[in-house]
Amino acid sequence: MKKIIAIFLSVILIFTMTSISFFAEGAGPEIDGSAYVMINSETNQVLCGNEVEREVDPSSLTSLAIAYLYITRTSDLEKEITVNFNASDADVPGSISDMLGLRRNNTVTASDLLAAVFANAYPDAVRALAEDLYPENYAESTVEAINALFAEMGFSNTQFSNIYGEYDTEHYISVKEYASFIAEALKNETFRNYFTTPRDTITISGRTTTLSDSYMQREGDSYRYSYAIGGLDVEHLNSNSRSLAAAAEKDGVELVVIIINSGSEEELYEGAESLFEYGFNEFSYIALSPAAIPVREIDITENEEFAKIFYEHTIDIYLHNSIGTENLLYHIDVPEDFGKDNPTAYLEITQSQTDYQYEEIGRYPMTVTFETYNTIVPQPNETEGGGLSAIDIIIIVIIALLLAAIGVIFWFVFQKKKRNQRRARFRKIEKLQDRSLNPKDMREREEKENMRRGISSVASEVENYGINEDYVEPPVIVETQRTGTRESIEAAKEAAKKKREEEIKEYERRISEEGKTERIERFGKQTLDRTYVTNEKGEKLSLEDIKNDFQKRAERSRELNKEKTFTKTITNEEGIILDKEDIAKLNTHSEKKISLPRTGTAETLENAKRRSEEARSDGNKKEIKQRTTILSDEGKTLDKKAVEAINDSSRQKKEPLERTILLNAEKRKAKPGELVIKEIKNPDGTVTKILAPDGE
């Protein structure tokens, strides 16, 4: 009977803990990330988190595990390490910009390599440390060593398959176990020093190299978040998401935060800071005395020897301020092979207020002692018709009370969840109602409200359309019936509509006039007051005075322009001033106007004038500027009349011309009848130039 009852109680307790854990995730602030956790590094308690035991990709946070392995396996961190590879080797993932830039035969101390790993998780620095630990087959040996180290720490949801954090289905962690690892590693003084103290530069083969610090909380030697003590922010090798491992300390309380797969640096650090603030401000320590912890006794040999399981020390628990000791649940975990050969047992403490804190508080090893009974244990009544003993009745009552308590708990949880759902539904409906601008929806809601209030549709329409004492048929209040004829209802609606339109027009007209008046008052008066013209004495002038003054100034300007005379002196090449006649002769062959003897028909003269204009536009001004001098047989310069006489005699004689020179530089062929300059050889060998129409 006792065994059956004990089994029944165990099943109920397990079911209760499992049910409560359904609501355990999500306590605390909302964080952007696929998984996150915050723990107290001293008690190793999970304070809040999401997907804390799910296997996720740690990416380059793997480097902290490699660094811890190296620190615990190496005694001399100042020794020099010779690099046996190039950073660009295919084995090292990422681009060159993401690396420290190590090259074969570089020398660097182990301390500098560790500083580089803690600063920005440089992949080539991680490989250099792994090769120094295991020169032969460094990748596999390092992975085996780190997996063995995590197994020794009792981690079962964490496994590594490579040293860089490259994505692999066999490479994963749970944020709960990784946070516990960081808390344990921070107890190592060397690891803590590298994690909390940044390094700006290191030395590689005698050359100083600047480190890029990935932890954006740092501002020199201080932090943007005043309670931060260190961390590592990494970008995933296979995506743009980021992950963070960080720690903060306030008033002797140290918290560790792990966030995986956050969308941006801003969201990552805001989430970490909100978690730290939640942990520091909403939690505090309470001391749990041994008297409050249950004791369990287990028979070893029936009625002779038993094992007493108890906890003999005070337990410091970091609890949310809204949770008291009355909300704590205790469970003593005893393995199946428990006995003198395996005297181990654990106290598991959980809490029921999972809206504030993660449900698991901690797991603590208990003290086990073996004792013998000092009294005779009464034998059960085996007589015929024997009933239940007093102990059995007490146990049954306890079971009933437990069942009732469980029922009450589930009822409260269910009612709370139901209330939250109902409130959420009401808020959603209110938002939809507030945002709805659909006239049909508004009319339907109005009809429903009128039916609830007992007002007829006629009364509703009268109220909506503004019908007042002018309306003949007053509104009638009934249950849900309409009063009045259809014609009266339509007439009322039409009258209300027209009246509404008139009111709108009157309102728009009034607003328009008021706006116009306001603009005149605001701007017109100021403009007239501020805009004026003064004379030399500072007196204001009227518009008529300004016009008269302007006319006087215009007349005075015209008179001054008439009085002004312009003279121009023209000299020849020898500097002698030329008179009007000499200037007129020179103008005959000037650039602006070419004056040549005109002979031939009107058509030929017009063509010659046109070609002369084209010649000037084509840039042949130099040729145009040359003066045409015609000589007689004796070598004297002929005037215009002499040239015309010669031309007349030439046309009468029709003597053949030996050579024709065109004025155009392109030396195009002249058209029939076109005037050209011709050179005529005289009998004495001189040449005479004339202007005559070209022949056929």
Tab-separated table of N, CA and C in Angstrom, residues 234-297:
chain	number	residue	atom	x	y	z
A	234	VAL	N	30.263	38.589	-31.660
A	234	VAL	CA	30.750	37.975	-32.897
A	234	VAL	C	29.651	37.973	-33.937
A	235	GLU	N	30.064	38.046	-35.209
A	235	GLU	CA	29.132	37.905	-36.328
A	235	GLU	C	29.228	36.476	-36.840
A	236	HIS	N	28.094	35.867	-37.123
A	236	HIS	CA	28.093	34.481	-37.551
A	236	HIS	C	28.798	34.334	-38.894
A	237	LEU	N	29.523	33.238	-39.049
A	237	LEU	CA	30.299	33.021	-40.271
A	237	LEU	C	29.412	32.758	-41.470
A	238	ASN	N	28.181	32.282	-41.257
A	238	ASN	CA	27.309	31.900	-42.369
A	238	ASN	C	26.098	32.807	-42.502
A	239	SER	N	25.997	33.907	-41.728
A	239	SER	CA	24.860	34.815	-41.822
A	239	SER	C	25.279	36.164	-41.259
A	240	ASN	N	24.358	37.144	-41.341
A	240	ASN	CA	24.632	38.484	-40.835
A	240	ASN	C	24.173	38.669	-39.393
A	241	SER	N	23.648	37.621	-38.771
A	241	SER	CA	23.197	37.737	-37.382
A	241	SER	C	24.401	37.755	-36.440
A	242	ARG	N	24.148	38.236	-35.219
A	242	ARG	CA	25.232	38.398	-34.254
A	242	ARG	C	24.869	37.693	-32.946
A	243	SER	N	25.919	37.301	-32.214
A	243	SER	CA	25.736	36.662	-30.917
A	243	SER	C	26.666	37.322	-29.908
A	244	LEU	N	26.308	37.184	-28.635
A	244	LEU	CA	27.032	37.908	-27.592
A	244	LEU	C	27.152	37.064	-26.341
A	245	ALA	N	28.337	37.112	-25.741
A	245	ALA	CA	28.564	36.592	-24.396
A	245	ALA	C	29.086	37.758	-23.568
A	246	ALA	N	28.385	38.132	-22.488
A	246	ALA	CA	28.762	39.317	-21.719
A	246	ALA	C	28.515	39.066	-20.241
A	247	ALA	N	29.211	39.853	-19.419
A	247	ALA	CA	29.062	39.760	-17.965
A	247	ALA	C	29.005	41.159	-17.381
A	248	ALA	N	28.280	41.291	-16.270
A	248	ALA	CA	28.165	42.575	-15.573
A	248	ALA	C	28.119	42.302	-14.075
A	249	GLU	N	28.521	43.314	-13.275
A	249	GLU	CA	28.580	43.142	-11.824
A	249	GLU	C	28.081	44.406	-11.146
A	250	LYS	N	27.233	44.219	-10.108
A	250	LYS	CA	26.702	45.345	-9.340
A	250	LYS	C	26.454	44.893	-7.907
A	251	ASP	N	27.019	45.634	-6.985
A	251	ASP	CA	26.822	45.370	-5.551
A	251	ASP	C	27.142	43.919	-5.194
A	252	GLY	N	28.222	43.388	-5.759
A	252	GLY	CA	28.645	42.037	-5.432
A	252	GLY	C	27.902	40.944	-6.162
A	253	VAL	N	26.938	41.278	-7.018
A	253	VAL	CA	26.182	40.293	-7.794
A	253	VAL	C	26.720	40.303	-9.221
A	254	GLU	N	27.129	39.137	-9.693
A	254	GLU	CA	27.672	39.014	-11.050
A	254	GLU	C	26.710	38.191	-11.908
A	255	LEU	N	26.317	38.751	-13.058
A	255	LEU	CA	25.393	38.102	-13.980
A	255	LEU	C	26.076	37.854	-15.315
A	256	VAL	N	25.694	36.758	-15.963
A	256	VAL	CA	26.216	36.399	-17.283
A	256	VAL	C	25.041	36.300	-18.244
A	257	VAL	N	25.200	36.895	-19.432
A	257	VAL	CA	24.153	36.894	-20.459
A	257	VAL	C	24.710	36.290	-21.742
A	258	ILE	N	23.937	35.394	-22.356
A	258	ILE	CA	24.246	34.836	-23.673
A	258	ILE	C	23.047	35.120	-24.574
A	259	ILE	N	23.291	35.748	-25.745
A	259	ILE	CA	22.244	36.005	-26.738
A	259	ILE	C	22.729	35.452	-28.078
A	260	ILE	N	21.898	34.645	-28.728
A	260	ILE	CA	22.257	34.008	-29.995
A	260	ILE	C	21.336	34.532	-31.098
A	261	ASN	N	21.944	34.841	-32.264
A	261	ASN	CA	21.203	35.203	-33.490
A	261	ASN	C	20.333	36.438	-33.298
A	262	SER	N	20.954	37.542	-32.932
A	262	SER	CA	20.242	38.820	-32.894
A	262	SER	C	20.393	39.512	-34.243
A	263	GLY	N	19.416	40.372	-34.579
A	263	GLY	CA	19.398	40.963	-35.913
A	263	GLY	C	20.437	42.038	-36.130
A	264	SER	N	20.794	42.817	-35.105
A	264	SER	CA	21.732	43.927	-35.286
A	264	SER	C	22.471	44.175	-33.982
A	265	GLU	N	23.579	44.944	-34.066
A	265	GLU	CA	24.349	45.274	-32.880
A	265	GLU	C	23.515	46.097	-31.898
A	266	GLU	N	22.733	47.039	-32.427
A	266	GLU	CA	21.926	47.894	-31.553
A	266	GLU	C	20.938	47.066	-30.736
A	267	GLU	N	20.210	46.159	-31.400
A	267	GLU	CA	19.256	45.311	-30.686
A	267	GLU	C	19.976	44.356	-29.733
A	268	LEU	N	21.168	43.900	-30.127
A	268	LEU	CA	21.932	42.974	-29.295
A	268	LEU	C	22.303	43.625	-27.963
A	269	TYR	N	22.868	44.843	-28.010
A	269	TYR	CA	23.329	45.489	-26.782
A	269	TYR	C	22.175	46.060	-25.969
A	270	GLU	N	21.127	46.526	-26.642
A	270	GLU	CA	19.947	46.968	-25.892
A	270	GLU	C	19.315	45.800	-25.138
A	271	GLY	N	19.267	44.626	-25.783
A	271	GLY	CA	18.724	43.452	-25.119
A	271	GLY	C	19.562	43.034	-23.924
A	272	ALA	N	20.897	43.039	-24.093
A	272	ALA	CA	21.765	42.657	-22.976
A	272	ALA	C	21.624	43.622	-21.803
A	273	GLU	N	21.557	44.914	-22.109
A	273	GLU	CA	21.435	45.898	-21.031
A	273	GLU	C	20.096	45.762	-20.305
A	274	SER	N	19.014	45.523	-21.047
A	274	SER	CA	17.710	45.362	-20.391
A	274	SER	C	17.689	44.107	-19.522
A	275	LEU	N	18.377	43.032	-19.941
A	275	LEU	CA	18.466	41.831	-19.110
A	275	LEU	C	19.238	42.108	-17.826
A	276	PHE	N	20.371	42.799	-17.948
A	276	PHE	CA	21.157	43.108	-16.756
A	276	PHE	C	20.357	43.977	-15.785
A	277	GLU	N	19.656	44.984	-16.303
A	277	GLU	CA	18.865	45.846	-15.428
A	277	GLU	C	17.754	45.053	-14.730
A	278	TYR	N	17.146	44.132	-15.468
A	278	TYR	CA	16.107	43.283	-14.873
A	278	TYR	C	16.696	42.422	-13.762
A	279	GLY	N	17.877	41.861	-13.996
A	279	GLY	CA	18.494	40.990	-12.993
A	279	GLY	C	18.960	41.732	-11.764
A	280	PHE	N	19.482	42.962	-11.942
A	280	PHE	CA	19.995	43.707	-10.796
A	280	PHE	C	18.878	44.365	-9.979
A	281	ASN	N	17.827	44.836	-10.640
A	281	ASN	CA	16.817	45.641	-9.961
A	281	ASN	C	15.627	44.841	-9.441
A	282	GLU	N	15.337	43.688	-10.039
A	282	GLU	CA	14.133	42.951	-9.679
A	282	GLU	C	14.417	41.707	-8.837
A	283	PHE	N	15.689	41.402	-8.548
A	283	PHE	CA	16.041	40.194	-7.803
A	283	PHE	C	16.847	40.559	-6.571
A	284	SER	N	16.832	39.648	-5.601
A	284	SER	CA	17.644	39.808	-4.394
A	284	SER	C	17.866	38.425	-3.766
A	285	TYR	N	18.863	38.351	-2.886
A	285	TYR	CA	19.204	37.086	-2.227
A	285	TYR	C	18.274	36.823	-1.036
A	286	ILE	N	17.928	35.540	-0.835
A	286	ILE	CA	17.279	35.102	0.403
A	286	ILE	C	18.039	33.869	0.896
A	287	ALA	N	18.087	33.697	2.192
A	287	ALA	CA	18.777	32.561	2.801
A	287	ALA	C	17.756	31.483	3.146
A	288	LEU	N	18.006	30.281	2.667
A	288	LEU	CA	17.118	29.144	2.916
A	288	LEU	C	17.784	28.250	3.961
A	289	SER	N	17.218	28.218	5.169
A	289	SER	CA	17.832	27.461	6.260
A	289	SER	C	17.602	25.958	6.077
A	290	PRO	N	18.456	25.097	6.660
A	290	PRO	CA	18.274	23.643	6.551
A	290	PRO	C	16.939	23.171	7.116
A	291	ALA	N	16.391	23.917	8.093
A	291	ALA	CA	15.120	23.486	8.684
A	291	ALA	C	13.975	23.561	7.683
A	292	ALA	N	14.114	24.431	6.673
A	292	ALA	CA	13.050	24.566	5.689
A	292	ALA	C	13.151	23.521	4.588
A	293	ILE	N	14.241	22.791	4.555
A	293	ILE	CA	14.459	21.801	3.500
A	293	ILE	C	13.964	20.446	3.998
A	294	PRO	N	13.187	19.748	3.206
A	294	PRO	CA	12.649	18.457	3.674
A	294	PRO	C	13.741	17.396	3.827
A	295	VAL	N	13.437	16.427	4.676
A	295	VAL	CA	14.339	15.290	4.927
A	295	VAL	C	13.640	14.028	4.458
A	296	ARG	N	14.420	13.135	3.891
A	296	ARG	CA	13.835	11.888	3.394
A	296	ARG	C	14.578	10.693	3.984
A	297	GLU	N	13.796	9.664	4.319
A	297	GLU	CA	14.378	8.423	4.837
A	297	GLU	C	13.977	7.269	3.922
